[in-house]
Tab-separated table of C-alpha atoms in Angstrom:
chain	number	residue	atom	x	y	z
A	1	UNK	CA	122.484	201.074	126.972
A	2	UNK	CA	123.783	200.208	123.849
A	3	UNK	CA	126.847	198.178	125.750
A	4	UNK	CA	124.666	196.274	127.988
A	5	UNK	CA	122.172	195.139	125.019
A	6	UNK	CA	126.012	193.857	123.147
A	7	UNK	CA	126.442	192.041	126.105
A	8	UNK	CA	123.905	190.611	126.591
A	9	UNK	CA	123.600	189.481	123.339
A	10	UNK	CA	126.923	188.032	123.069
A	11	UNK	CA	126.108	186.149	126.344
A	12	UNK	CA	123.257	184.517	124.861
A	13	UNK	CA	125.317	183.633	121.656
A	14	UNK	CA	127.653	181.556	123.789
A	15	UNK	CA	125.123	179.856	126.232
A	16	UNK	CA	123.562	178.825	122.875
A	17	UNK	CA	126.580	177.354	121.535
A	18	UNK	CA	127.721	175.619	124.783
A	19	UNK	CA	124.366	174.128	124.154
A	20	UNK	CA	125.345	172.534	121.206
A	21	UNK	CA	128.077	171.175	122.274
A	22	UNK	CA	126.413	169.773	125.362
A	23	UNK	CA	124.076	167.971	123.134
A	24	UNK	CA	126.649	166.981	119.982
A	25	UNK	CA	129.095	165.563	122.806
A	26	UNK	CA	126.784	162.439	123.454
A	27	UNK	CA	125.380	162.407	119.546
A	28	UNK	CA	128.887	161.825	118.917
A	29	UNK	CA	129.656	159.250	121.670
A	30	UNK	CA	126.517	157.285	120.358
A	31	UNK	CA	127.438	157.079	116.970
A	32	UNK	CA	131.025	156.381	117.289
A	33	UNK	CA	132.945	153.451	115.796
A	34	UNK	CA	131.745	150.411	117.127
A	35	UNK	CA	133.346	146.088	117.665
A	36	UNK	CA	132.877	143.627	115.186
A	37	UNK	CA	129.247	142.452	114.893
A	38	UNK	CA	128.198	139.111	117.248
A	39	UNK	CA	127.304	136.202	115.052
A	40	UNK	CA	126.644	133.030	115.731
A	41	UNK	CA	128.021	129.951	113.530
A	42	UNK	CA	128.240	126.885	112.364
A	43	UNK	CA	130.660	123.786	111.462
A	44	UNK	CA	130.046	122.531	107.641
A	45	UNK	CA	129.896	119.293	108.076
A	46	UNK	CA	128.814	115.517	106.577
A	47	UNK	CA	125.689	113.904	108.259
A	48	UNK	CA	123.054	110.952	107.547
A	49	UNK	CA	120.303	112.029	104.992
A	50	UNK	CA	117.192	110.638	104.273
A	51	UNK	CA	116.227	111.735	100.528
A	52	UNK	CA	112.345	112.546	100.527
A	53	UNK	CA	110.407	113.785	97.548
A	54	UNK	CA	106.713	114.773	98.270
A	55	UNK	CA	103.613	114.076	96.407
A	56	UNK	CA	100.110	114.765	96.668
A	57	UNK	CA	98.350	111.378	96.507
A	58	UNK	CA	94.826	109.112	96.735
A	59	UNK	CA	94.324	105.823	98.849
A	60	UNK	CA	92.980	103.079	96.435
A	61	UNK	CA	91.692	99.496	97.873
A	62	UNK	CA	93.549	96.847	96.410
A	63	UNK	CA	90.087	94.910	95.180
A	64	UNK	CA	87.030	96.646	94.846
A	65	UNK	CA	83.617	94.686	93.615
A	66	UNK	CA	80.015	96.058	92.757
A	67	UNK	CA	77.524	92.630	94.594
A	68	UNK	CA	74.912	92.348	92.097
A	69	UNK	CA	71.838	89.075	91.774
A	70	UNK	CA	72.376	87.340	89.156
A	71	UNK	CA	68.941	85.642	89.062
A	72	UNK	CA	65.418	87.369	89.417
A	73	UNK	CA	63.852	86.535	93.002
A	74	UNK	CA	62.778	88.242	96.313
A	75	UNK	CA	65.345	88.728	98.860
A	76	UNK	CA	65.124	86.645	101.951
A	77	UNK	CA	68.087	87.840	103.979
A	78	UNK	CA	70.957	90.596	104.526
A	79	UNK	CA	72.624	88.609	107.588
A	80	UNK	CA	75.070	91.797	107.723
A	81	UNK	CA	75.682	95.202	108.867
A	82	UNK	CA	76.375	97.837	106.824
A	83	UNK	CA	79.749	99.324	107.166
A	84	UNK	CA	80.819	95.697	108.662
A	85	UNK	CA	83.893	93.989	108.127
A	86	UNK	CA	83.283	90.599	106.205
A	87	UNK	CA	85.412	87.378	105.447
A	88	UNK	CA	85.756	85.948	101.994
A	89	UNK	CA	83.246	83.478	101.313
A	90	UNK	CA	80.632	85.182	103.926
A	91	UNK	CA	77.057	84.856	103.042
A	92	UNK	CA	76.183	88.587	102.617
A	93	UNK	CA	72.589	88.279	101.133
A	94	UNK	CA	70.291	85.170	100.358
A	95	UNK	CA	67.447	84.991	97.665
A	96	UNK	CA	64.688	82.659	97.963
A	97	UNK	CA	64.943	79.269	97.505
A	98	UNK	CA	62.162	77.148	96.948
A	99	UNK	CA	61.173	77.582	93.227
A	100	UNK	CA	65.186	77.362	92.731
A	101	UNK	CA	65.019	73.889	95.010
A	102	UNK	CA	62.068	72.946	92.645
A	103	UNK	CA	63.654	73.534	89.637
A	104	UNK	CA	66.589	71.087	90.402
A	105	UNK	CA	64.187	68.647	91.544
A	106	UNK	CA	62.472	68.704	87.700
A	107	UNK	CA	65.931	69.407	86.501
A	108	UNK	CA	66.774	65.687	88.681
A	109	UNK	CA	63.690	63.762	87.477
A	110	UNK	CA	64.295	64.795	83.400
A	111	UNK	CA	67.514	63.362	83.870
A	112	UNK	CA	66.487	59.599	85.286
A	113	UNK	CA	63.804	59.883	82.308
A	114	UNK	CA	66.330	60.153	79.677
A	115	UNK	CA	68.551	57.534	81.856
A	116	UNK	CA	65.617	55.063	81.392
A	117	UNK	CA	64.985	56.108	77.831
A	118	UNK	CA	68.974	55.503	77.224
A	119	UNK	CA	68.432	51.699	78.869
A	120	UNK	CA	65.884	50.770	76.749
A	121	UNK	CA	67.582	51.628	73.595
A	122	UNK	CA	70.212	50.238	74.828
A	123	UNK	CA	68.550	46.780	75.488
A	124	UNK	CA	66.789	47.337	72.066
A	125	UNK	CA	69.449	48.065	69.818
A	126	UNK	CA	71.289	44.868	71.323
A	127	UNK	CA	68.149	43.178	70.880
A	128	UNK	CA	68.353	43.635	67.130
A	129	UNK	CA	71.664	43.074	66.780
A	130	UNK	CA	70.905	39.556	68.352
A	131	UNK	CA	68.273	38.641	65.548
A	132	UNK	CA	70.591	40.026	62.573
A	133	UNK	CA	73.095	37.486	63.573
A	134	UNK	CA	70.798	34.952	63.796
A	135	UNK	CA	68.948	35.886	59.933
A	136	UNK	CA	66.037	36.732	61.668
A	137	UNK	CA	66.202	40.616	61.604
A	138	UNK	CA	67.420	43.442	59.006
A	139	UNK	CA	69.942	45.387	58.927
A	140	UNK	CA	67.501	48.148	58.688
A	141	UNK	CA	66.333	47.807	62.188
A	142	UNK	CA	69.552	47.832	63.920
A	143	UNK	CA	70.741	51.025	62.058
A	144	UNK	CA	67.372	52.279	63.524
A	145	UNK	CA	67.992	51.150	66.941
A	146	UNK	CA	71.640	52.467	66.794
A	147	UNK	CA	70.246	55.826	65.743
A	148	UNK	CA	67.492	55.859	68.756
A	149	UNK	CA	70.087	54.654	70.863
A	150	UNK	CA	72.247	57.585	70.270
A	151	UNK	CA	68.950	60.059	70.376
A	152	UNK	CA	68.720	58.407	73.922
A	153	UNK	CA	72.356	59.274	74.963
A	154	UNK	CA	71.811	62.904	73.812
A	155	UNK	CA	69.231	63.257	75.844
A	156	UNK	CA	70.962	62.847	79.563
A	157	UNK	CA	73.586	64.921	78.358
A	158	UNK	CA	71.160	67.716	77.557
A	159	UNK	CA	69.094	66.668	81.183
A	160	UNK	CA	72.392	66.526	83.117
A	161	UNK	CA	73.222	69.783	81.576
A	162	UNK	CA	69.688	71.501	82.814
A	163	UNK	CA	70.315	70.035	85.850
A	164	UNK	CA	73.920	71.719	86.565
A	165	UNK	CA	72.064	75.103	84.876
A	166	UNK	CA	69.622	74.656	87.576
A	167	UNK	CA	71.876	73.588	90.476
A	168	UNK	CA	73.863	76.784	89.553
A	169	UNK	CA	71.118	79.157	89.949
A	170	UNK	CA	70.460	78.068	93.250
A	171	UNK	CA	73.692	78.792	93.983
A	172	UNK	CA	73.243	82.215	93.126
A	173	UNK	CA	70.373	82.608	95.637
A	174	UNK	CA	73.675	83.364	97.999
A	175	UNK	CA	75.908	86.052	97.259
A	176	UNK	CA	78.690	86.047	99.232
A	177	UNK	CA	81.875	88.250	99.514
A	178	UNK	CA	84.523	87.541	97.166
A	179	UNK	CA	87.349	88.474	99.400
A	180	UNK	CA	87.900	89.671	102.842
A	181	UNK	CA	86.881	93.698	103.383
A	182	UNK	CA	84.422	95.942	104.350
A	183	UNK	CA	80.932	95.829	102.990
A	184	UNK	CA	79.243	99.241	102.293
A	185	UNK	CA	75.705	100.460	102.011
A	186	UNK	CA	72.766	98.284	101.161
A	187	UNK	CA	70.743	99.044	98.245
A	188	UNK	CA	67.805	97.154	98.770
A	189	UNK	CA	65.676	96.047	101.435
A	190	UNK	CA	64.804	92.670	102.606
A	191	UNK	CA	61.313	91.552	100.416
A	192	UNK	CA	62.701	93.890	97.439
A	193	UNK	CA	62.798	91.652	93.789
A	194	UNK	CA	66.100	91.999	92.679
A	195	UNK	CA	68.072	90.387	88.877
A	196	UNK	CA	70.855	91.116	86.822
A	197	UNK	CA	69.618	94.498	85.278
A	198	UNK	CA	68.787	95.958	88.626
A	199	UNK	CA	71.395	98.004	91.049
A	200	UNK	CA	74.270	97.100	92.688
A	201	UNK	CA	73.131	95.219	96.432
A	202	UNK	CA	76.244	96.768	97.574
A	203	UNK	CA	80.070	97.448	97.673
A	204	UNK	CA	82.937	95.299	99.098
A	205	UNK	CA	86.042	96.717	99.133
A	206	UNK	CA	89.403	95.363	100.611
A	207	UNK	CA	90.988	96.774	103.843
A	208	UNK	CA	94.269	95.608	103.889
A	209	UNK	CA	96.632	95.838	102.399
A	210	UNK	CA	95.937	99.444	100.653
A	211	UNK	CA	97.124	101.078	97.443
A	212	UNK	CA	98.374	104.870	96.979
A	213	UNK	CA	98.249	105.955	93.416
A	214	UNK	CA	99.870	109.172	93.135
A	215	UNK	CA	101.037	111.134	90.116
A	216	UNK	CA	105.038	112.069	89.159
A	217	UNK	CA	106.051	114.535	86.469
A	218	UNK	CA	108.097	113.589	83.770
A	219	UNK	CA	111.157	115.924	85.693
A	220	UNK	CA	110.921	114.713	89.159
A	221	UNK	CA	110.481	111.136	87.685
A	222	UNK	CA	113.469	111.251	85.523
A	223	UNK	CA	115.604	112.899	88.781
A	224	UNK	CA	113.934	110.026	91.018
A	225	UNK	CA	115.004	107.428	88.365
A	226	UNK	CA	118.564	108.937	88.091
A	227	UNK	CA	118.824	108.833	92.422
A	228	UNK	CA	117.905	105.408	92.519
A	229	UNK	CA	119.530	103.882	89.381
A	230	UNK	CA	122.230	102.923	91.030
A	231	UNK	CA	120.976	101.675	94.500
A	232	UNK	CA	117.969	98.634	92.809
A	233	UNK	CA	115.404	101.150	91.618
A	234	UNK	CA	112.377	101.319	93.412
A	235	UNK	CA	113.535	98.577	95.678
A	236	UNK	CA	116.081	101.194	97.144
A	237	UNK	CA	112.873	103.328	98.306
A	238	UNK	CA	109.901	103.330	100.760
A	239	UNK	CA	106.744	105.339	101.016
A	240	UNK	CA	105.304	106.885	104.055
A	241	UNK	CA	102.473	109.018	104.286
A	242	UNK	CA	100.434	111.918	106.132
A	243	UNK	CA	97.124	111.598	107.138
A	244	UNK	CA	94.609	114.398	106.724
A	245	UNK	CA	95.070	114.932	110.565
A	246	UNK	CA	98.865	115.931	109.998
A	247	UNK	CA	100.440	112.926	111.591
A	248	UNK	CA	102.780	110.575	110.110
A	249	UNK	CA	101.285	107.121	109.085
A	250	UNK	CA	102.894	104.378	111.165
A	251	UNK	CA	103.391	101.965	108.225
A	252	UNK	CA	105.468	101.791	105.812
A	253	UNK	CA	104.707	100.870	102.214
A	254	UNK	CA	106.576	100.291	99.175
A	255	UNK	CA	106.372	101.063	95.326
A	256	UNK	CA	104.722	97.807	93.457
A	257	UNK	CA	103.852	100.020	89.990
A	258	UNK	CA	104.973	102.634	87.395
A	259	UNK	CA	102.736	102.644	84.500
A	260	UNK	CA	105.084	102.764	81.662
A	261	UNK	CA	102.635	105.513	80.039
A	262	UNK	CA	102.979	109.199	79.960
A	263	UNK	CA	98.857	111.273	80.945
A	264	UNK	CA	99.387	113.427	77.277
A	265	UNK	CA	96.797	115.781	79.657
A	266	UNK	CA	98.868	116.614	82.358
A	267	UNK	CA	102.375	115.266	81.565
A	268	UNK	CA	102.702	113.226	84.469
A	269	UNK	CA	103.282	109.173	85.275
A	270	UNK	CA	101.119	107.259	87.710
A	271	UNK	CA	102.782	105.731	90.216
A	272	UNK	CA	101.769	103.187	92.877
A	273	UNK	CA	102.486	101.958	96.326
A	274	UNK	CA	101.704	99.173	98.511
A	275	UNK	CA	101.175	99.895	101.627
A	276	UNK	CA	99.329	98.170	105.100
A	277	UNK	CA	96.662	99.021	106.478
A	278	UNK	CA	95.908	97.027	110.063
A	279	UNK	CA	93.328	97.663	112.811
A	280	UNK	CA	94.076	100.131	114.919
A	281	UNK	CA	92.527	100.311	119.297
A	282	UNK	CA	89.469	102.032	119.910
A	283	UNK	CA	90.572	105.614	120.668
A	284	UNK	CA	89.321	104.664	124.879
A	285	UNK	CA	92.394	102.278	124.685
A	286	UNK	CA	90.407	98.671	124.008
A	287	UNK	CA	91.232	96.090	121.178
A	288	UNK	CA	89.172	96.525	118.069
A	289	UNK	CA	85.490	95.444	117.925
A	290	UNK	CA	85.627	92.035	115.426
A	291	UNK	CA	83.787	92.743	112.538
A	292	UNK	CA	84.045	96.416	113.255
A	293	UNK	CA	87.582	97.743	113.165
A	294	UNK	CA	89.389	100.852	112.368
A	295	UNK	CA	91.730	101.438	110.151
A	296	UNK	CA	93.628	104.291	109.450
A	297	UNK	CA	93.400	104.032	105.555
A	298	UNK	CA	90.106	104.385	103.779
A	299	UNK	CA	89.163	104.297	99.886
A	300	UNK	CA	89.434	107.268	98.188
A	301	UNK	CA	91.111	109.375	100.830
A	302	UNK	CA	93.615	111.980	100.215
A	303	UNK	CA	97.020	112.208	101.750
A	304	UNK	CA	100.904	113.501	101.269
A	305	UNK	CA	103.044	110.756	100.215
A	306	UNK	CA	106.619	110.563	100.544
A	307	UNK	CA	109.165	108.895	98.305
A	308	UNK	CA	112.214	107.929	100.897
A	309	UNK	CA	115.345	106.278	100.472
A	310	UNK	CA	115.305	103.051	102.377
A	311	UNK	CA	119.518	104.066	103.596
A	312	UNK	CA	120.532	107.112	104.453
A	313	UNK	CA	123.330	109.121	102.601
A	314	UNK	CA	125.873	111.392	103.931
A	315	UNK	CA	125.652	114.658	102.915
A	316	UNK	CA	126.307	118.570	103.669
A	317	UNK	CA	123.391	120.165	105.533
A	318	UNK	CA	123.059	123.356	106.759
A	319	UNK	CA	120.126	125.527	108.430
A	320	UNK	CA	118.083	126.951	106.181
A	321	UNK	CA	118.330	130.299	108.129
A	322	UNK	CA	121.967	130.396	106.817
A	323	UNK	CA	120.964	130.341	102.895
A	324	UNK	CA	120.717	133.909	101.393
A	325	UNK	CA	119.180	134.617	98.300
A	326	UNK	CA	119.859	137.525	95.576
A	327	UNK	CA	119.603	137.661	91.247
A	328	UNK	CA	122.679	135.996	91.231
A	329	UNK	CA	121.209	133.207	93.274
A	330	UNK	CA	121.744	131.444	96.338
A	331	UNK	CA	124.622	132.164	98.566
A	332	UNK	CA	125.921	131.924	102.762
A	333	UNK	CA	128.506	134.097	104.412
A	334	UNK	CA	131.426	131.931	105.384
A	335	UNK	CA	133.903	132.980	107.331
A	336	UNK	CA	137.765	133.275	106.310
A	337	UNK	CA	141.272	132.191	108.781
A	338	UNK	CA	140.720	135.585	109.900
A	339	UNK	CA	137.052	136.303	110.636
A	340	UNK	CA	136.140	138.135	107.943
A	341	UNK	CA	132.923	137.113	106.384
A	342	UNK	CA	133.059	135.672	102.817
A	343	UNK	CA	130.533	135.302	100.261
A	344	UNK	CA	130.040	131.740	99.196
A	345	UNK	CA	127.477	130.841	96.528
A	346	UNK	CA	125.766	127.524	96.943
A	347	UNK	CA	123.894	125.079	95.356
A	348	UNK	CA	120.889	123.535	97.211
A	349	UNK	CA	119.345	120.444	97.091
A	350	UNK	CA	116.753	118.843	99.247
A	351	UNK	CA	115.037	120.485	101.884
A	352	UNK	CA	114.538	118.242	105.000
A	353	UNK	CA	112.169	120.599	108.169
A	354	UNK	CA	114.699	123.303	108.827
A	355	UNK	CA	117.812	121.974	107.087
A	356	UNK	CA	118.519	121.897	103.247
A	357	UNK	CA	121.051	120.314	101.431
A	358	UNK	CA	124.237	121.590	100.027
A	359	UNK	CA	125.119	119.630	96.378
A	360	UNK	CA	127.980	121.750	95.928
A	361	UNK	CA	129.705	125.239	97.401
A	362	UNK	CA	130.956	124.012	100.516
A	363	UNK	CA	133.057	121.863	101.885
A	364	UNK	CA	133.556	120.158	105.166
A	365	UNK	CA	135.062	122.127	108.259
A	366	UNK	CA	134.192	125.638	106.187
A	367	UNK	CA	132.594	128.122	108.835
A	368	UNK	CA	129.117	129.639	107.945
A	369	UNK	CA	127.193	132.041	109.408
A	370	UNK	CA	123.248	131.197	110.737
A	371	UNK	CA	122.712	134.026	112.919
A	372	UNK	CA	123.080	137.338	112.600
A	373	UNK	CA	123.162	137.203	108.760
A	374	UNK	CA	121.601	140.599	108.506
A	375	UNK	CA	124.249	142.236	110.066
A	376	UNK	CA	127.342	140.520	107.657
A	377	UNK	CA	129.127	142.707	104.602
A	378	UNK	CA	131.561	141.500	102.483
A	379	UNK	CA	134.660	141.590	103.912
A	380	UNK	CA	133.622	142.581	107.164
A	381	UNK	CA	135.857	141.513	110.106
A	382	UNK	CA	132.864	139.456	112.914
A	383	UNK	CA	132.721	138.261	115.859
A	384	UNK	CA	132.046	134.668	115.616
A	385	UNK	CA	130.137	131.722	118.255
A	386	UNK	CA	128.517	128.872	118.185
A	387	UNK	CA	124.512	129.158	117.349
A	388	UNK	CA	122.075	129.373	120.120
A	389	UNK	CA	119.793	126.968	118.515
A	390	UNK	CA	121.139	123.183	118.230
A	391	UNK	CA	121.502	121.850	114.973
A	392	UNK	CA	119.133	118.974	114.882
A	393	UNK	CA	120.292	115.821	112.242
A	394	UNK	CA	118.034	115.271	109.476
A	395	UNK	CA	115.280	112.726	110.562
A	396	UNK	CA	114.441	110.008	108.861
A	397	UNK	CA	110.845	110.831	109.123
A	398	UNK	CA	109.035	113.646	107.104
A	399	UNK	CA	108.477	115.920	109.858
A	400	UNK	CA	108.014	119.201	107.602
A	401	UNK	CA	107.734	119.438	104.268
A	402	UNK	CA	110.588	117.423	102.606
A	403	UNK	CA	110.768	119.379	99.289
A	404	UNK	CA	108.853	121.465	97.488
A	405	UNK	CA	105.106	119.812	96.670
A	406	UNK	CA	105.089	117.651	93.467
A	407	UNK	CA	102.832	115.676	90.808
């Protein structure tokens, strides 16, 4: 008995360990040495460049005016809508007229009195004149007629000078708009008394051309500055914007001021652009309504603006997928003669959507590696091809985000 239970044993001591070697065999098979890992690469290599910096920015009319009376009266007429796009010079409210009309008629009649006063000193101060010549008058009475004569003369200028006074404030019973714009709000209804201390009638404020007054800080100014220095300054860049909708304004503007003041608040320079603004179709397709139309660009808005360079540089780009990052910085795995992956540290520049900007680190024809990163050690033979994803140039449009937010 005690045989068979030995054997038995030692028969289930080997089934057990032909087990184990049943399941080690494909353990081992699995985690065997394996190829070089698949990465996929890319070409260093010059392209076209459009430098954008990006702001955070306000829309400003160009001219902006407060409509205020400046007489007392009742108003007559708004011959406007509200919201309406107006001419310059277009009757926008009328006061009444009449005791304006009656004041220049009085204002008219004091002057031909002091006309006719003026003639007869005139014809009296000639008059004595006449007799002191011929001994039969004094002296006395022609320095008295000079005197009234001169009185006489004073007296139209001082009517003529009511009069204009009075033609003027009939003037004012128009107010018209002092440029071409839009007109806002009304303050005050038609039969309201209006004068110089009450409110505002309304706002005009131009349409078009527009102004986008955005703040710089004193480092991206002075980089900015540096750029451009040698390419005409601000005359070697153009601004485009994007709309609170995301899209990318059609028009392009360009920078007409730096104020040549520092904020001591918040350490940044105010910069401004010039920029139009025309109608734009009805959104069913049809022109504009006259009087009525939309524009993209209204006062006050907020939007992104972006500082480009009006030519294109060359420059080395690579995806951004490519750039690794670790406390000694930036850095891409290039590839050596023979395949083995190479650390490169890199300085960056610009970002432009997916692509960024290599200042220095690489040169043209080097090798780096965009996909597949993850799998890369130093020294590590690979097995490179091209990327799956085509590079795409740098646009000259602002499709992403440009660079990091500024001002």
């Amino acid at each position: 008995m005690k045989t068979m239970a030995a054997s038995r044993a030692a028969f289930s001591g080997l089934a057990a360990l032909m087990g184990l070697c049943l399941i080690a065999a494909p353990a081992q098979a699995q985690f065997g040495p394996q190829g070089p890992p698949a990465v996929g690469v890319v070409e260093v290599e010059r392209r076209p460049v459009t430098e954008s910096t990006e702001f955070v920015g306000r829309v400003e009319a160009q001219n902006r005016v407060d409509l205020r009376a400046r007489i007392t009266g009742f108003l007559q007429e708004r011959p406007f809508q509200e919201g309406q796009e107006v001419t310059e010079g277009q009757v926008l409210f009328r006061l009444e007229r009449p005791p304006f009309e009656a004041e220049v008629a009085r204002a008219r009649a004091a002057v031909a009195s002091a006309e006719a006063e003026l003639q007869n000193a005139n014809s009296a101060l000639a008059r004595a004149r006449d007799l002191v010549r011929s001994s039969a008058g004094t002296q006395v009475n022609v320095e008295n007629a000079t005197a009234a004569q001169r009185t006489a003369q004073a007296n139209v200028l001082a009517a003529q000078a009511q009069l204009r006074v009075a033609e003027i404030n009939l003037g004012y019973t128009e107010v018209t708009a002092p440029f071409a714009g839009k007109v806002g709000r009304s303050t005050f209804s038609v039969g309201a008394v209006v004068g110089p201390t009450s409110e505002k009638l309304a706002t005009v404020v131009s349409q078009d051309p527009m102004r986008v007054a955005f703040p710089v800080n004193l480092r991206t100014g002075t980089e900015l500055r540096d750029r451009y220095a040698g390419r005409g300054g601000a005359d070697a860049t153009r601004v485009r914007i994007r709309l609170v909708t995301g899209e990318i304004y059609d028009q392009v503007g360009r920078i007409e001021f730096i104020d040549p003041q520092v904020d001591r608040n918040t350490d940044t320079v105010l910069v401004r652009a010039l920029i139009p603004n025309p109608p734009r179709n009805q959104p069913n397709g049809s022109p504009p309504i006259e009087g009525a139309a939309d524009r993209a660009l209204i006062d006050g808005m907020f939007v992104n603006v972006f500082v480009e360079g009006a030519q294109p540089v060359q420059a080395v780009v690579i995806p951004r997928s490519a750039v690794l990052q670790d406390q000694a910085g930036n850095y891409v795995w290039g590839l050596d003669a023979e395949n083995r992956a190479v650390r490169r540290p890199v300085t960056l520049g610009r970002s432009i959507a997916d692509q960024v900007v290599v200042e220095a680190g690489l040169e043209t024809g080097e090798r780096v590696v965009v996909e597949g990163v993850q799998r890369v050690r130093p020294g590590q033979p690979v097995q490179p091809g091209p990327a799956s994803a085509p590079i795409r140039a740098p646009g000259s449009a602002p499709a992403a985000a440009p660079t990091g937010r500024q001002g």
